[in-house]
mmCIF file of C-alpha atoms and ligand atoms in Angstrom:
data_model
loop_
_atom_site.group_PDB
_atom_site.id
_atom_site.type_symbol
_atom_site.label_atom_id
_atom_site.label_comp_id
_atom_site.label_asym_id
_atom_site.label_seq_id
_atom_site.Cartn_x
_atom_site.Cartn_y
_atom_site.Cartn_z
ATOM 1 C CA UNK A 157 102.666 98.752 100.040
ATOM 2 C CA UNK A 158 100.074 97.386 102.538
ATOM 3 C CA UNK A 159 98.814 93.923 101.767
ATOM 4 C CA UNK A 160 96.446 91.483 103.455
ATOM 5 C CA UNK A 161 95.623 88.102 102.780
ATOM 6 C CA UNK A 162 92.012 86.567 103.213
ATOM 7 C CA UNK A 163 92.226 82.906 103.674
ATOM 8 C CA UNK A 164 89.581 80.258 103.406
ATOM 9 C CA UNK A 165 88.127 77.170 101.657
ATOM 10 C CA UNK A 166 85.525 79.169 99.526
ATOM 11 C CA UNK A 167 83.651 75.807 98.531
ATOM 12 C CA UNK A 168 82.120 77.910 97.091
ATOM 13 C CA UNK A 169 82.474 81.699 97.459
ATOM 14 C CA UNK A 170 79.364 83.219 99.334
ATOM 15 C CA UNK A 171 78.073 86.678 99.423
ATOM 16 C CA UNK A 172 79.361 86.762 103.075
ATOM 17 C CA UNK A 173 82.930 86.122 101.610
ATOM 18 C CA UNK A 174 82.663 88.535 98.813
ATOM 19 C CA UNK A 175 81.449 91.405 101.195
ATOM 20 C CA UNK A 176 84.579 90.807 103.215
ATOM 21 C CA UNK A 177 86.804 90.753 100.061
ATOM 22 C CA UNK A 178 84.983 93.924 98.863
ATOM 23 C CA UNK A 179 85.506 95.956 102.281
ATOM 24 C CA UNK A 180 89.092 94.803 102.539
ATOM 25 C CA UNK A 181 90.054 95.920 99.122
ATOM 26 C CA UNK A 182 89.096 99.312 100.336
ATOM 27 C CA UNK A 183 91.343 99.270 103.156
ATOM 28 C CA UNK A 184 94.525 97.728 101.818
ATOM 29 C CA UNK A 185 96.676 98.357 98.528
ATOM 30 C CA UNK A 186 96.458 94.600 97.679
ATOM 31 C CA UNK A 187 94.246 91.859 99.150
ATOM 32 C CA UNK A 188 95.232 88.277 98.299
ATOM 33 C CA UNK A 189 92.519 85.647 98.491
ATOM 34 C CA UNK A 190 94.094 82.467 99.640
ATOM 35 C CA UNK A 191 92.240 79.405 98.762
ATOM 36 C CA UNK A 192 93.429 76.486 101.097
ATOM 37 C CA UNK A 193 94.119 73.144 99.584
ATOM 38 C CA UNK A 194 92.833 70.481 101.844
ATOM 39 C CA UNK A 195 93.952 67.082 100.906
ATOM 40 C CA UNK A 196 91.849 65.464 103.354
ATOM 41 C CA UNK A 197 88.740 66.719 102.320
ATOM 42 C CA UNK A 198 87.153 66.524 98.854
ATOM 43 C CA UNK A 199 85.017 69.509 98.175
ATOM 44 C CA UNK A 200 82.168 70.183 95.968
ATOM 45 C CA UNK A 201 84.529 72.440 93.700
ATOM 46 C CA UNK A 202 88.061 71.553 92.980
ATOM 47 C CA UNK A 203 90.641 74.219 93.905
ATOM 48 C CA UNK A 204 91.126 75.456 90.339
ATOM 49 C CA UNK A 205 87.305 75.901 90.109
ATOM 50 C CA UNK A 206 87.278 77.592 93.256
ATOM 51 C CA UNK A 207 89.899 80.141 92.206
ATOM 52 C CA UNK A 208 88.128 80.697 88.719
ATOM 53 C CA UNK A 209 84.609 81.066 90.454
ATOM 54 C CA UNK A 210 86.182 83.881 92.995
ATOM 55 C CA UNK A 211 88.164 85.518 89.986
ATOM 56 C CA UNK A 212 84.929 85.868 88.258
ATOM 57 C CA UNK A 213 83.164 87.396 90.915
ATOM 58 C CA UNK A 214 85.999 89.984 92.018
ATOM 59 C CA UNK A 215 86.883 90.868 88.329
ATOM 60 C CA UNK A 216 85.811 94.583 89.237
ATOM 61 C CA UNK A 217 88.352 94.839 92.054
ATOM 62 C CA UNK A 218 91.693 95.388 90.387
ATOM 63 C CA UNK A 219 93.656 95.189 93.768
ATOM 64 C CA UNK A 220 92.404 91.660 94.570
ATOM 65 C CA UNK A 221 94.359 88.637 93.704
ATOM 66 C CA UNK A 222 93.426 84.996 94.135
ATOM 67 C CA UNK A 223 95.912 82.168 94.903
ATOM 68 C CA UNK A 224 95.702 78.720 96.263
ATOM 69 C CA UNK A 225 97.969 77.453 98.872
ATOM 70 C CA UNK A 226 98.779 74.285 100.961
ATOM 71 C CA UNK A 227 100.565 73.782 104.188
ATOM 72 C CA UNK A 228 100.773 76.365 106.941
ATOM 73 C CA UNK A 229 99.054 79.599 106.182
ATOM 74 C CA UNK A 230 102.173 81.492 108.054
ATOM 75 C CA UNK A 231 104.300 79.814 105.126
ATOM 76 C CA UNK A 232 102.185 81.280 102.562
ATOM 77 C CA UNK A 233 102.364 84.506 103.969
ATOM 78 C CA UNK A 234 105.950 84.558 104.187
ATOM 79 C CA UNK A 235 106.091 83.693 100.491
ATOM 80 C CA UNK A 236 103.737 86.678 99.610
ATOM 81 C CA UNK A 237 105.606 88.929 102.099
ATOM 82 C CA UNK A 238 102.535 89.740 103.787
ATOM 83 C CA UNK A 239 101.939 90.236 107.550
ATOM 84 C CA UNK A 240 98.272 90.907 107.754
ATOM 85 C CA UNK A 241 95.525 88.241 107.859
ATOM 86 C CA UNK A 242 92.003 89.011 107.569
ATOM 87 C CA UNK A 243 89.299 87.088 109.244
ATOM 88 C CA UNK A 244 85.534 87.460 108.922
ATOM 89 C CA UNK A 245 83.366 87.060 112.158
ATOM 90 C CA UNK A 246 79.857 85.921 111.952
ATOM 91 C CA UNK A 247 79.258 84.934 115.637
ATOM 92 C CA UNK A 248 80.913 83.531 118.777
ATOM 93 C CA UNK A 249 81.687 79.991 117.418
ATOM 94 C CA UNK A 250 83.643 81.877 114.688
ATOM 95 C CA UNK A 251 85.192 83.865 117.498
ATOM 96 C CA UNK A 252 86.286 80.927 119.530
ATOM 97 C CA UNK A 253 88.079 79.226 116.719
ATOM 98 C CA UNK A 254 89.442 82.193 115.152
ATOM 99 C CA UNK A 255 91.046 83.535 118.434
ATOM 100 C CA UNK A 256 92.692 80.228 119.010
ATOM 101 C CA UNK A 257 94.065 80.402 115.411
ATOM 102 C CA UNK A 258 95.191 83.815 115.709
ATOM 103 C CA UNK A 259 97.224 82.916 118.932
ATOM 104 C CA UNK A 260 98.653 80.071 117.209
ATOM 105 C CA UNK A 261 99.623 82.016 114.082
ATOM 106 C CA UNK A 262 101.050 84.947 116.489
ATOM 107 C CA UNK A 263 103.168 81.885 118.180
ATOM 108 C CA UNK A 264 104.381 80.798 114.787
ATOM 109 C CA UNK A 265 105.314 84.240 113.447
ATOM 110 C CA UNK A 266 105.349 87.230 115.900
ATOM 111 C CA UNK A 267 105.087 89.749 113.224
ATOM 112 C CA UNK A 268 101.643 88.410 111.845
ATOM 113 C CA UNK A 269 98.510 90.523 112.807
ATOM 114 C CA UNK A 270 95.029 89.055 112.467
ATOM 115 C CA UNK A 271 92.433 91.612 111.817
ATOM 116 C CA UNK A 272 88.691 90.729 112.295
ATOM 117 C CA UNK A 273 86.154 92.053 110.317
ATOM 118 C CA UNK A 274 82.473 91.741 111.487
ATOM 119 C CA UNK A 275 80.241 89.944 109.074
ATOM 120 C CA UNK A 276 77.546 92.355 107.661
ATOM 121 C CA UNK A 277 74.282 91.362 109.534
ATOM 122 C CA UNK A 278 72.506 90.505 105.994
ATOM 123 C CA UNK A 279 75.240 87.853 105.392
ATOM 124 C CA UNK A 280 76.161 86.644 108.936
ATOM 125 C CA UNK A 281 74.232 83.499 108.798
ATOM 126 C CA UNK A 282 75.673 82.259 105.367
ATOM 127 C CA UNK A 283 78.214 79.640 105.392
ATOM 128 C CA UNK A 284 79.490 77.579 102.368
ATOM 129 C CA UNK A 285 78.224 74.335 104.095
ATOM 130 C CA UNK A 286 75.029 75.594 104.801
ATOM 131 C CA UNK A 287 74.489 76.816 101.022
ATOM 132 C CA UNK A 288 75.600 73.376 99.978
ATOM 133 C CA UNK A 289 73.102 71.552 102.356
ATOM 134 C CA UNK A 290 70.297 74.010 101.218
ATOM 135 C CA UNK A 291 71.299 73.253 97.517
ATOM 136 C CA UNK A 292 71.340 69.515 97.800
ATOM 137 C CA UNK A 293 67.739 69.609 98.859
ATOM 138 C CA UNK A 294 66.634 71.671 96.245
ATOM 139 C CA UNK A 295 66.384 75.051 98.043
ATOM 140 C CA UNK A 296 66.721 78.365 96.798
ATOM 141 C CA UNK A 297 70.214 79.471 97.184
ATOM 142 C CA UNK A 298 69.847 82.770 95.287
ATOM 143 C CA UNK A 299 71.265 85.890 97.276
ATOM 144 C CA UNK A 300 73.249 83.523 99.310
ATOM 145 C CA UNK A 301 76.167 83.171 96.447
ATOM 146 C CA UNK A 302 76.816 85.617 93.866
ATOM 147 C CA UNK A 303 74.417 85.278 90.792
ATOM 148 C CA UNK A 304 77.113 84.851 88.244
ATOM 149 C CA UNK A 305 78.246 81.557 89.959
ATOM 150 C CA UNK A 306 74.686 80.109 90.444
ATOM 151 C CA UNK A 307 74.670 78.040 87.355
ATOM 152 C CA UNK A 308 78.058 76.532 88.189
ATOM 153 C CA UNK A 309 76.620 75.722 91.583
ATOM 154 C CA UNK A 310 73.574 74.093 90.075
ATOM 155 C CA UNK A 311 75.494 71.752 87.699
ATOM 156 C CA UNK A 312 77.756 70.466 90.680
ATOM 157 C CA UNK A 313 75.112 70.228 93.245
ATOM 158 C CA UNK A 314 73.080 68.058 90.952
ATOM 159 C CA UNK A 315 75.564 65.327 91.445
ATOM 160 C CA UNK A 316 75.066 65.333 95.160
ATOM 161 C CA UNK A 317 71.197 65.150 94.863
ATOM 162 C CA UNK A 318 71.776 61.533 93.210
HETATM 163 P P1 ADP B 678 82.595 78.831 105.503
HETATM 164 O O1 ADP B 678 82.581 78.773 107.072
HETATM 165 O O2 ADP B 678 81.543 79.428 104.627
HETATM 166 O O3 ADP B 678 82.818 77.410 104.821
HETATM 167 P P2 ADP B 678 85.566 79.667 105.036
HETATM 168 O O4 ADP B 678 86.076 78.278 105.923
HETATM 169 O O5 ADP B 678 85.978 79.329 103.630
HETATM 170 O O6 ADP B 678 83.812 79.713 105.059
HETATM 171 O O7 ADP B 678 85.892 80.952 105.775
HETATM 172 C C1 ADP B 678 86.815 81.792 105.322
HETATM 173 C C2 ADP B 678 86.650 83.018 106.146
HETATM 174 O O8 ADP B 678 85.415 83.893 105.896
HETATM 175 C C3 ADP B 678 86.571 83.092 107.817
HETATM 176 O O9 ADP B 678 87.345 83.853 108.133
HETATM 177 C C4 ADP B 678 85.034 82.983 107.876
HETATM 178 O O10 ADP B 678 85.128 83.353 109.250
HETATM 179 C C5 ADP B 678 84.768 83.878 107.010
HETATM 180 N N1 ADP B 678 83.309 83.892 106.602
HETATM 181 C C6 ADP B 678 82.615 82.870 106.124
HETATM 182 N N2 ADP B 678 81.383 83.088 105.916
HETATM 183 C C7 ADP B 678 81.205 84.650 106.017
HETATM 184 C C8 ADP B 678 80.067 85.396 106.230
HETATM 185 N N3 ADP B 678 79.003 84.990 105.693
HETATM 186 N N4 ADP B 678 80.419 86.791 106.523
HETATM 187 C C9 ADP B 678 81.621 87.164 106.893
HETATM 188 N N5 ADP B 678 82.669 86.323 106.813
HETATM 189 C C10 ADP B 678 82.618 84.920 106.691
#
């Protein structure tokens, strides 16, 4: 069985992330979306909420599973007995960062392969942080994140508006 892990913060999941998940789910028997627990960074949504929102938007994809993890991605991959890592690439800034990460992960576990998937042109400008920035100042975030999570986003972002 070919299993791939797609890791990230997903605070919140965007249409760009969802596109990568959908495309990956066609290529692998199972895709695990790994939601990174970053104890140093308080997000808009807590980890349980992020997992729940992703579960909601991938409910039509039976071979996609959502799990949270903390610590090294390589250790999470070992636990899941997975050797394939999926990363989305939006631009050269992503590339610079991800290339370094891929080399480090390879150094930590030589069996791990990082596969890069180019962002769809329609979504390549979207990041979770830019969505939060737009939302914070009352901008329209429709089309940037899945419709089914817009209400949850609006409730949370209201707190940031003060
Ligand atoms: P963000 O940068 O939006 O906060 P994450 O850090 O959670 O997202 O990113 C997780 C993964 O998804 C990374 O591999 C990242 O390059 C990729 N990614 C993020 N946004 C997009 C997008 N709009 N299209 C394709 N891939 C993306």
